[in-house]
């Protein structure tokens, strides 16, 4: 089990953290597999954690207790802790829920940087298609546990949205990013 933790980490929708820990203390826990038992975290672990906090925009929260943060800052902190594991595979369950648009963009940018070299995989479960098309290079669309469609974000069509979510939509290509954007027309 400990060997598996060195390769796979995950973040569920159930927040699991020490409410008395500071944000820095909680995020550095992601480095636990690099730490020797009974020894403090290394300078490298502290520097890596501080750099990740800078990147994700929560450095100013470093000394605050987790219990004093809003749900969105707690989620950002736990995403940072998960990314701080540097495992080969990360699974995130609804990392976008409860985040404002600016926070979602930070998460997208940070995850893209994490996988940039091509040696890491991030698996994301979310029903926010707009979030996913901005982040994912490959998508698997499920309905009732069955794969409905898979491929690049270009698989997102009005017909697919109707089939999966039972809503009428208009899909347009963003002229800046080229990503499909979903506009709900009505709900059946």
mmCIF file with all atom_site columns, C-alpha atoms in Angstrom:
data_model
loop_
_atom_site.group_PDB
_atom_site.id
_atom_site.type_symbol
_atom_site.label_atom_id
_atom_site.label_alt_id
_atom_site.label_comp_id
_atom_site.label_asym_id
_atom_site.label_entity_id
_atom_site.label_seq_id
_atom_site.pdbx_PDB_ins_code
_atom_site.Cartn_x
_atom_site.Cartn_y
_atom_site.Cartn_z
_atom_site.occupancy
_atom_site.B_iso_or_equiv
_atom_site.pdbx_formal_charge
_atom_site.auth_seq_id
_atom_site.auth_comp_id
_atom_site.auth_asym_id
_atom_site.auth_atom_id
_atom_site.pdbx_PDB_model_num
ATOM 1   C CA . UNK A 1 1   ? 0.000   0.000  0.000   1.00 0.00 ? 1   UNK A CA 1
ATOM 2   C CA . UNK A 1 2   ? 2.802   2.453  0.840   1.00 0.00 ? 2   UNK A CA 1
ATOM 3   C CA . UNK A 1 3   ? 4.494   1.590  -2.447  1.00 0.00 ? 3   UNK A CA 1
ATOM 4   C CA . UNK A 1 4   ? 1.272   2.374  -4.306  1.00 0.00 ? 4   UNK A CA 1
ATOM 5   C CA . UNK A 1 5   ? 1.073   5.796  -2.608  1.00 0.00 ? 5   UNK A CA 1
ATOM 6   C CA . UNK A 1 6   ? 4.373   6.695  -4.223  1.00 0.00 ? 6   UNK A CA 1
ATOM 7   C CA . UNK A 1 7   ? 2.755   6.357  -7.660  1.00 0.00 ? 7   UNK A CA 1
ATOM 8   C CA . UNK A 1 8   ? -0.927  7.280  -7.211  1.00 0.00 ? 8   UNK A CA 1
ATOM 9   C CA . UNK A 1 9   ? -2.627  9.998  -5.191  1.00 0.00 ? 9   UNK A CA 1
ATOM 10  C CA . UNK A 1 10  ? -6.185  11.241 -5.156  1.00 0.00 ? 10  UNK A CA 1
ATOM 11  C CA . UNK A 1 11  ? -8.473  13.944 -3.870  1.00 0.00 ? 11  UNK A CA 1
ATOM 12  C CA . UNK A 1 12  ? -12.104 13.106 -3.209  1.00 0.00 ? 12  UNK A CA 1
ATOM 13  C CA . UNK A 1 13  ? -15.013 15.457 -2.653  1.00 0.00 ? 13  UNK A CA 1
ATOM 14  C CA . UNK A 1 14  ? -14.865 14.660 1.063   1.00 0.00 ? 14  UNK A CA 1
ATOM 15  C CA . UNK A 1 15  ? -12.448 17.135 2.609   1.00 0.00 ? 15  UNK A CA 1
ATOM 16  C CA . UNK A 1 16  ? -9.905  15.268 4.724   1.00 0.00 ? 16  UNK A CA 1
ATOM 17  C CA . UNK A 1 17  ? -7.506  17.571 6.512   1.00 0.00 ? 17  UNK A CA 1
ATOM 18  C CA . UNK A 1 18  ? -6.353  18.660 9.930   1.00 0.00 ? 18  UNK A CA 1
ATOM 19  C CA . UNK A 1 19  ? -8.396  21.782 10.753  1.00 0.00 ? 19  UNK A CA 1
ATOM 20  C CA . UNK A 1 20  ? -5.729  22.938 13.234  1.00 0.00 ? 20  UNK A CA 1
ATOM 21  C CA . UNK A 1 21  ? -2.891  22.708 10.678  1.00 0.00 ? 21  UNK A CA 1
ATOM 22  C CA . UNK A 1 22  ? -1.719  25.807 8.879   1.00 0.00 ? 22  UNK A CA 1
ATOM 23  C CA . UNK A 1 23  ? -2.165  25.873 5.118   1.00 0.00 ? 23  UNK A CA 1
ATOM 24  C CA . UNK A 1 24  ? 1.584   25.329 4.676   1.00 0.00 ? 24  UNK A CA 1
ATOM 25  C CA . UNK A 1 25  ? 1.570   22.390 7.114   1.00 0.00 ? 25  UNK A CA 1
ATOM 26  C CA . UNK A 1 26  ? -1.336  20.786 5.251   1.00 0.00 ? 26  UNK A CA 1
ATOM 27  C CA . UNK A 1 27  ? 0.164   21.234 1.787   1.00 0.00 ? 27  UNK A CA 1
ATOM 28  C CA . UNK A 1 28  ? 3.612   19.969 2.781   1.00 0.00 ? 28  UNK A CA 1
ATOM 29  C CA . UNK A 1 29  ? 1.939   16.705 3.860   1.00 0.00 ? 29  UNK A CA 1
ATOM 30  C CA . UNK A 1 30  ? 1.887   15.886 0.168   1.00 0.00 ? 30  UNK A CA 1
ATOM 31  C CA . UNK A 1 31  ? 5.653   15.384 0.481   1.00 0.00 ? 31  UNK A CA 1
ATOM 32  C CA . UNK A 1 32  ? 5.281   12.655 3.130   1.00 0.00 ? 32  UNK A CA 1
ATOM 33  C CA . UNK A 1 33  ? 6.559   9.919  0.797   1.00 0.00 ? 33  UNK A CA 1
ATOM 34  C CA . UNK A 1 34  ? 9.828   11.831 0.346   1.00 0.00 ? 34  UNK A CA 1
ATOM 35  C CA . UNK A 1 35  ? 10.354  12.290 4.092   1.00 0.00 ? 35  UNK A CA 1
ATOM 36  C CA . UNK A 1 36  ? 12.279  9.887  6.277   1.00 0.00 ? 36  UNK A CA 1
ATOM 37  C CA . UNK A 1 37  ? 10.426  8.663  9.349   1.00 0.00 ? 37  UNK A CA 1
ATOM 38  C CA . UNK A 1 38  ? 10.909  10.801 12.451  1.00 0.00 ? 38  UNK A CA 1
ATOM 39  C CA . UNK A 1 39  ? 12.840  13.426 10.464  1.00 0.00 ? 39  UNK A CA 1
ATOM 40  C CA . UNK A 1 40  ? 11.563  16.880 9.611   1.00 0.00 ? 40  UNK A CA 1
ATOM 41  C CA . UNK A 1 41  ? 10.718  17.793 6.040   1.00 0.00 ? 41  UNK A CA 1
ATOM 42  C CA . UNK A 1 42  ? 13.794  18.702 4.007   1.00 0.00 ? 42  UNK A CA 1
ATOM 43  C CA . UNK A 1 43  ? 14.609  22.202 2.798   1.00 0.00 ? 43  UNK A CA 1
ATOM 44  C CA . UNK A 1 44  ? 13.775  20.976 -0.709  1.00 0.00 ? 44  UNK A CA 1
ATOM 45  C CA . UNK A 1 45  ? 10.320  19.842 0.472   1.00 0.00 ? 45  UNK A CA 1
ATOM 46  C CA . UNK A 1 46  ? 9.734   23.256 2.065   1.00 0.00 ? 46  UNK A CA 1
ATOM 47  C CA . UNK A 1 47  ? 10.935  25.094 -1.056  1.00 0.00 ? 47  UNK A CA 1
ATOM 48  C CA . UNK A 1 48  ? 8.813   22.908 -3.354  1.00 0.00 ? 48  UNK A CA 1
ATOM 49  C CA . UNK A 1 49  ? 5.759   23.512 -1.182  1.00 0.00 ? 49  UNK A CA 1
ATOM 50  C CA . UNK A 1 50  ? 6.340   27.272 -1.049  1.00 0.00 ? 50  UNK A CA 1
ATOM 51  C CA . UNK A 1 51  ? 6.816   27.413 -4.847  1.00 0.00 ? 51  UNK A CA 1
ATOM 52  C CA . UNK A 1 52  ? 3.578   25.482 -5.423  1.00 0.00 ? 52  UNK A CA 1
ATOM 53  C CA . UNK A 1 53  ? 1.722   27.808 -3.050  1.00 0.00 ? 53  UNK A CA 1
ATOM 54  C CA . UNK A 1 54  ? 3.089   30.814 -4.975  1.00 0.00 ? 54  UNK A CA 1
ATOM 55  C CA . UNK A 1 55  ? 2.040   29.277 -8.275  1.00 0.00 ? 55  UNK A CA 1
ATOM 56  C CA . UNK A 1 56  ? -1.473  28.523 -7.117  1.00 0.00 ? 56  UNK A CA 1
ATOM 57  C CA . UNK A 1 57  ? -1.792  31.934 -5.455  1.00 0.00 ? 57  UNK A CA 1
ATOM 58  C CA . UNK A 1 58  ? -2.231  31.024 -1.807  1.00 0.00 ? 58  UNK A CA 1
ATOM 59  C CA . UNK A 1 59  ? 1.103   32.039 -0.272  1.00 0.00 ? 59  UNK A CA 1
ATOM 60  C CA . UNK A 1 60  ? -0.574  34.798 1.712   1.00 0.00 ? 60  UNK A CA 1
ATOM 61  C CA . UNK A 1 61  ? -2.665  32.090 3.425   1.00 0.00 ? 61  UNK A CA 1
ATOM 62  C CA . UNK A 1 62  ? 0.384   30.020 4.473   1.00 0.00 ? 62  UNK A CA 1
ATOM 63  C CA . UNK A 1 63  ? 0.147   30.668 8.225   1.00 0.00 ? 63  UNK A CA 1
ATOM 64  C CA . UNK A 1 64  ? -3.640  30.609 8.498   1.00 0.00 ? 64  UNK A CA 1
ATOM 65  C CA . UNK A 1 65  ? -5.305  27.622 10.101  1.00 0.00 ? 65  UNK A CA 1
ATOM 66  C CA . UNK A 1 66  ? -7.256  25.423 7.717   1.00 0.00 ? 66  UNK A CA 1
ATOM 67  C CA . UNK A 1 67  ? -10.380 25.756 9.878   1.00 0.00 ? 67  UNK A CA 1
ATOM 68  C CA . UNK A 1 68  ? -10.473 29.518 9.220   1.00 0.00 ? 68  UNK A CA 1
ATOM 69  C CA . UNK A 1 69  ? -10.551 29.222 5.422   1.00 0.00 ? 69  UNK A CA 1
ATOM 70  C CA . UNK A 1 70  ? -13.527 29.302 3.090   1.00 0.00 ? 70  UNK A CA 1
ATOM 71  C CA . UNK A 1 71  ? -14.488 26.049 1.390   1.00 0.00 ? 71  UNK A CA 1
ATOM 72  C CA . UNK A 1 72  ? -12.961 27.234 -1.893  1.00 0.00 ? 72  UNK A CA 1
ATOM 73  C CA . UNK A 1 73  ? -9.599  28.005 -0.266  1.00 0.00 ? 73  UNK A CA 1
ATOM 74  C CA . UNK A 1 74  ? -9.683  24.666 1.529   1.00 0.00 ? 74  UNK A CA 1
ATOM 75  C CA . UNK A 1 75  ? -10.279 22.948 -1.823  1.00 0.00 ? 75  UNK A CA 1
ATOM 76  C CA . UNK A 1 76  ? -7.424  24.880 -3.489  1.00 0.00 ? 76  UNK A CA 1
ATOM 77  C CA . UNK A 1 77  ? -5.151  23.928 -0.581  1.00 0.00 ? 77  UNK A CA 1
ATOM 78  C CA . UNK A 1 78  ? -6.073  20.256 -0.868  1.00 0.00 ? 78  UNK A CA 1
ATOM 79  C CA . UNK A 1 79  ? -5.537  20.306 -4.637  1.00 0.00 ? 79  UNK A CA 1
ATOM 80  C CA . UNK A 1 80  ? -2.101  21.807 -3.949  1.00 0.00 ? 80  UNK A CA 1
ATOM 81  C CA . UNK A 1 81  ? -1.392  19.097 -1.353  1.00 0.00 ? 81  UNK A CA 1
ATOM 82  C CA . UNK A 1 82  ? -2.355  16.417 -3.891  1.00 0.00 ? 82  UNK A CA 1
ATOM 83  C CA . UNK A 1 83  ? -0.163  17.933 -6.620  1.00 0.00 ? 83  UNK A CA 1
ATOM 84  C CA . UNK A 1 84  ? 2.667   18.254 -4.093  1.00 0.00 ? 84  UNK A CA 1
ATOM 85  C CA . UNK A 1 85  ? 2.854   14.447 -3.949  1.00 0.00 ? 85  UNK A CA 1
ATOM 86  C CA . UNK A 1 86  ? 4.459   14.460 -7.418  1.00 0.00 ? 86  UNK A CA 1
ATOM 87  C CA . UNK A 1 87  ? 3.018   10.998 -8.060  1.00 0.00 ? 87  UNK A CA 1
ATOM 88  C CA . UNK A 1 88  ? 2.794   9.593  -11.583 1.00 0.00 ? 88  UNK A CA 1
ATOM 89  C CA . UNK A 1 89  ? -1.003  9.439  -11.450 1.00 0.00 ? 89  UNK A CA 1
ATOM 90  C CA . UNK A 1 90  ? -3.396  11.803 -9.691  1.00 0.00 ? 90  UNK A CA 1
ATOM 91  C CA . UNK A 1 91  ? -7.162  11.383 -9.547  1.00 0.00 ? 91  UNK A CA 1
ATOM 92  C CA . UNK A 1 92  ? -9.270  14.438 -8.715  1.00 0.00 ? 92  UNK A CA 1
ATOM 93  C CA . UNK A 1 93  ? -12.992 14.235 -8.024  1.00 0.00 ? 93  UNK A CA 1
ATOM 94  C CA . UNK A 1 94  ? -14.746 17.489 -8.984  1.00 0.00 ? 94  UNK A CA 1
ATOM 95  C CA . UNK A 1 95  ? -11.752 19.771 -8.392  1.00 0.00 ? 95  UNK A CA 1
ATOM 96  C CA . UNK A 1 96  ? -13.735 22.638 -9.934  1.00 0.00 ? 96  UNK A CA 1
ATOM 97  C CA . UNK A 1 97  ? -16.828 22.526 -7.714  1.00 0.00 ? 97  UNK A CA 1
ATOM 98  C CA . UNK A 1 98  ? -17.187 25.512 -5.433  1.00 0.00 ? 98  UNK A CA 1
ATOM 99  C CA . UNK A 1 99  ? -14.426 27.491 -7.136  1.00 0.00 ? 99  UNK A CA 1
ATOM 100 C CA . UNK A 1 100 ? -14.898 30.890 -8.704  1.00 0.00 ? 100 UNK A CA 1
ATOM 101 C CA . UNK A 1 101 ? -13.783 31.454 -12.335 1.00 0.00 ? 101 UNK A CA 1
ATOM 102 C CA . UNK A 1 102 ? -10.394 32.891 -11.331 1.00 0.00 ? 102 UNK A CA 1
ATOM 103 C CA . UNK A 1 103 ? -9.692  29.927 -9.030  1.00 0.00 ? 103 UNK A CA 1
ATOM 104 C CA . UNK A 1 104 ? -10.726 27.497 -11.783 1.00 0.00 ? 104 UNK A CA 1
ATOM 105 C CA . UNK A 1 105 ? -8.252  29.152 -14.156 1.00 0.00 ? 105 UNK A CA 1
ATOM 106 C CA . UNK A 1 106 ? -5.476  28.817 -11.578 1.00 0.00 ? 106 UNK A CA 1
ATOM 107 C CA . UNK A 1 107 ? -6.299  25.126 -11.127 1.00 0.00 ? 107 UNK A CA 1
ATOM 108 C CA . UNK A 1 108 ? -6.320  24.600 -14.910 1.00 0.00 ? 108 UNK A CA 1
ATOM 109 C CA . UNK A 1 109 ? -2.964  26.354 -15.327 1.00 0.00 ? 109 UNK A CA 1
ATOM 110 C CA . UNK A 1 110 ? -1.380  24.494 -12.403 1.00 0.00 ? 110 UNK A CA 1
ATOM 111 C CA . UNK A 1 111 ? -2.568  21.048 -13.552 1.00 0.00 ? 111 UNK A CA 1
ATOM 112 C CA . UNK A 1 112 ? -1.445  21.731 -17.128 1.00 0.00 ? 112 UNK A CA 1
ATOM 113 C CA . UNK A 1 113 ? 2.013   22.650 -15.835 1.00 0.00 ? 113 UNK A CA 1
ATOM 114 C CA . UNK A 1 114 ? 2.061   19.468 -13.711 1.00 0.00 ? 114 UNK A CA 1
ATOM 115 C CA . UNK A 1 115 ? 1.499   17.217 -16.732 1.00 0.00 ? 115 UNK A CA 1
ATOM 116 C CA . UNK A 1 116 ? 3.511   19.287 -19.231 1.00 0.00 ? 116 UNK A CA 1
ATOM 117 C CA . UNK A 1 117 ? 6.547   16.989 -19.402 1.00 0.00 ? 117 UNK A CA 1
ATOM 118 C CA . UNK A 1 118 ? 4.342   14.038 -20.312 1.00 0.00 ? 118 UNK A CA 1
ATOM 119 C CA . UNK A 1 119 ? 5.400   11.767 -17.448 1.00 0.00 ? 119 UNK A CA 1
ATOM 120 C CA . UNK A 1 120 ? 2.378   12.488 -15.217 1.00 0.00 ? 120 UNK A CA 1
ATOM 121 C CA . UNK A 1 121 ? -1.314  11.680 -15.646 1.00 0.00 ? 121 UNK A CA 1
ATOM 122 C CA . UNK A 1 122 ? -4.217  13.505 -14.023 1.00 0.00 ? 122 UNK A CA 1
ATOM 123 C CA . UNK A 1 123 ? -7.633  11.865 -14.105 1.00 0.00 ? 123 UNK A CA 1
ATOM 124 C CA . UNK A 1 124 ? -10.518 14.225 -13.406 1.00 0.00 ? 124 UNK A CA 1
ATOM 125 C CA . UNK A 1 125 ? -14.143 13.409 -12.676 1.00 0.00 ? 125 UNK A CA 1
ATOM 126 C CA . UNK A 1 126 ? -16.385 16.416 -13.242 1.00 0.00 ? 126 UNK A CA 1
ATOM 127 C CA . UNK A 1 127 ? -19.689 17.319 -14.817 1.00 0.00 ? 127 UNK A CA 1
ATOM 128 C CA . UNK A 1 128 ? -18.480 20.814 -15.773 1.00 0.00 ? 128 UNK A CA 1
ATOM 129 C CA . UNK A 1 129 ? -17.769 20.253 -19.458 1.00 0.00 ? 129 UNK A CA 1
ATOM 130 C CA . UNK A 1 130 ? -16.553 23.842 -19.994 1.00 0.00 ? 130 UNK A CA 1
ATOM 131 C CA . UNK A 1 131 ? -13.915 23.284 -17.280 1.00 0.00 ? 131 UNK A CA 1
ATOM 132 C CA . UNK A 1 132 ? -12.883 19.935 -18.741 1.00 0.00 ? 132 UNK A CA 1
ATOM 133 C CA . UNK A 1 133 ? -12.459 21.120 -22.347 1.00 0.00 ? 133 UNK A CA 1
ATOM 134 C CA . UNK A 1 134 ? -10.088 23.848 -21.137 1.00 0.00 ? 134 UNK A CA 1
ATOM 135 C CA . UNK A 1 135 ? -7.998  21.340 -19.218 1.00 0.00 ? 135 UNK A CA 1
ATOM 136 C CA . UNK A 1 136 ? -8.119  17.887 -20.784 1.00 0.00 ? 136 UNK A CA 1
ATOM 137 C CA . UNK A 1 137 ? -6.462  16.589 -23.922 1.00 0.00 ? 137 UNK A CA 1
ATOM 138 C CA . UNK A 1 138 ? -8.536  13.407 -23.704 1.00 0.00 ? 138 UNK A CA 1
ATOM 139 C CA . UNK A 1 139 ? -12.071 12.972 -22.412 1.00 0.00 ? 139 UNK A CA 1
ATOM 140 C CA . UNK A 1 140 ? -14.216 9.973  -21.570 1.00 0.00 ? 140 UNK A CA 1
ATOM 141 C CA . UNK A 1 141 ? -17.908 10.792 -21.258 1.00 0.00 ? 141 UNK A CA 1
ATOM 142 C CA . UNK A 1 142 ? -19.909 8.478  -18.998 1.00 0.00 ? 142 UNK A CA 1
ATOM 143 C CA . UNK A 1 143 ? -23.633 8.133  -18.469 1.00 0.00 ? 143 UNK A CA 1
ATOM 144 C CA . UNK A 1 144 ? -24.968 5.700  -15.883 1.00 0.00 ? 144 UNK A CA 1
ATOM 145 C CA . UNK A 1 145 ? -21.529 4.055  -15.708 1.00 0.00 ? 145 UNK A CA 1
ATOM 146 C CA . UNK A 1 146 ? -21.324 3.430  -19.449 1.00 0.00 ? 146 UNK A CA 1
ATOM 147 C CA . UNK A 1 147 ? -18.855 5.075  -21.808 1.00 0.00 ? 147 UNK A CA 1
ATOM 148 C CA . UNK A 1 148 ? -20.856 7.174  -24.249 1.00 0.00 ? 148 UNK A CA 1
ATOM 149 C CA . UNK A 1 149 ? -17.982 8.883  -26.084 1.00 0.00 ? 149 UNK A CA 1
ATOM 150 C CA . UNK A 1 150 ? -14.240 9.352  -25.846 1.00 0.00 ? 150 UNK A CA 1
ATOM 151 C CA . UNK A 1 151 ? -11.602 11.444 -27.552 1.00 0.00 ? 151 UNK A CA 1
ATOM 152 C CA . UNK A 1 152 ? -10.309 14.999 -27.654 1.00 0.00 ? 152 UNK A CA 1
ATOM 153 C CA . UNK A 1 153 ? -12.480 17.932 -26.504 1.00 0.00 ? 153 UNK A CA 1
ATOM 154 C CA . UNK A 1 154 ? -13.734 18.160 -30.081 1.00 0.00 ? 154 UNK A CA 1
ATOM 155 C CA . UNK A 1 155 ? -16.120 15.276 -29.260 1.00 0.00 ? 155 UNK A CA 1
ATOM 156 C CA . UNK A 1 156 ? -18.311 17.770 -27.416 1.00 0.00 ? 156 UNK A CA 1
ATOM 157 C CA . UNK A 1 157 ? -21.316 18.349 -29.645 1.00 0.00 ? 157 UNK A CA 1
ATOM 158 C CA . UNK A 1 158 ? -24.863 19.545 -29.179 1.00 0.00 ? 158 UNK A CA 1
ATOM 159 C CA . UNK A 1 159 ? -26.055 15.974 -29.753 1.00 0.00 ? 159 UNK A CA 1
ATOM 160 C CA . UNK A 1 160 ? -23.717 14.614 -27.066 1.00 0.00 ? 160 UNK A CA 1
ATOM 161 C CA . UNK A 1 161 ? -24.844 17.233 -24.538 1.00 0.00 ? 161 UNK A CA 1
ATOM 162 C CA . UNK A 1 162 ? -28.482 16.373 -25.324 1.00 0.00 ? 162 UNK A CA 1
ATOM 163 C CA . UNK A 1 163 ? -27.775 12.643 -24.931 1.00 0.00 ? 163 UNK A CA 1
ATOM 164 C CA . UNK A 1 164 ? -25.861 12.927 -21.652 1.00 0.00 ? 164 UNK A CA 1
ATOM 165 C CA . UNK A 1 165 ? -27.544 15.848 -19.874 1.00 0.00 ? 165 UNK A CA 1
ATOM 166 C CA . UNK A 1 166 ? -30.933 15.948 -21.650 1.00 0.00 ? 166 UNK A CA 1
ATOM 167 C CA . UNK A 1 167 ? -30.631 19.659 -22.429 1.00 0.00 ? 167 UNK A CA 1
ATOM 168 C CA . UNK A 1 168 ? -30.610 21.609 -25.649 1.00 0.00 ? 168 UNK A CA 1
ATOM 169 C CA . UNK A 1 169 ? -27.439 23.570 -26.170 1.00 0.00 ? 169 UNK A CA 1
ATOM 170 C CA . UNK A 1 170 ? -25.501 25.563 -28.666 1.00 0.00 ? 170 UNK A CA 1
ATOM 171 C CA . UNK A 1 171 ? -21.812 24.689 -29.003 1.00 0.00 ? 171 UNK A CA 1
ATOM 172 C CA . UNK A 1 172 ? -19.590 27.460 -30.340 1.00 0.00 ? 172 UNK A CA 1
ATOM 173 C CA . UNK A 1 173 ? -15.849 27.603 -30.738 1.00 0.00 ? 173 UNK A CA 1
ATOM 174 C CA . UNK A 1 174 ? -14.154 30.258 -28.609 1.00 0.00 ? 174 UNK A CA 1
ATOM 175 C CA . UNK A 1 175 ? -12.359 32.544 -31.072 1.00 0.00 ? 175 UNK A CA 1
ATOM 176 C CA . UNK A 1 176 ? -9.429  33.064 -28.690 1.00 0.00 ? 176 UNK A CA 1
ATOM 177 C CA . UNK A 1 177 ? -8.814  29.568 -27.294 1.00 0.00 ? 177 UNK A CA 1
ATOM 178 C CA . UNK A 1 178 ? -10.442 27.430 -29.967 1.00 0.00 ? 178 UNK A CA 1
ATOM 179 C CA . UNK A 1 179 ? -12.169 25.378 -27.262 1.00 0.00 ? 179 UNK A CA 1
ATOM 180 C CA . UNK A 1 180 ? -15.832 24.469 -27.565 1.00 0.00 ? 180 UNK A CA 1
ATOM 181 C CA . UNK A 1 181 ? -18.130 26.469 -25.282 1.00 0.00 ? 181 UNK A CA 1
ATOM 182 C CA . UNK A 1 182 ? -21.526 25.212 -24.204 1.00 0.00 ? 182 UNK A CA 1
ATOM 183 C CA . UNK A 1 183 ? -24.502 27.539 -24.097 1.00 0.00 ? 183 UNK A CA 1
ATOM 184 C CA . UNK A 1 184 ? -27.664 26.042 -22.584 1.00 0.00 ? 184 UNK A CA 1
ATOM 185 C CA . UNK A 1 185 ? -30.745 26.888 -24.620 1.00 0.00 ? 185 UNK A CA 1
ATOM 186 C CA . UNK A 1 186 ? -33.372 25.175 -22.480 1.00 0.00 ? 186 UNK A CA 1
ATOM 187 C CA . UNK A 1 187 ? -33.879 22.320 -20.097 1.00 0.00 ? 187 UNK A CA 1
ATOM 188 C CA . UNK A 1 188 ? -36.258 19.506 -21.096 1.00 0.00 ? 188 UNK A CA 1
#
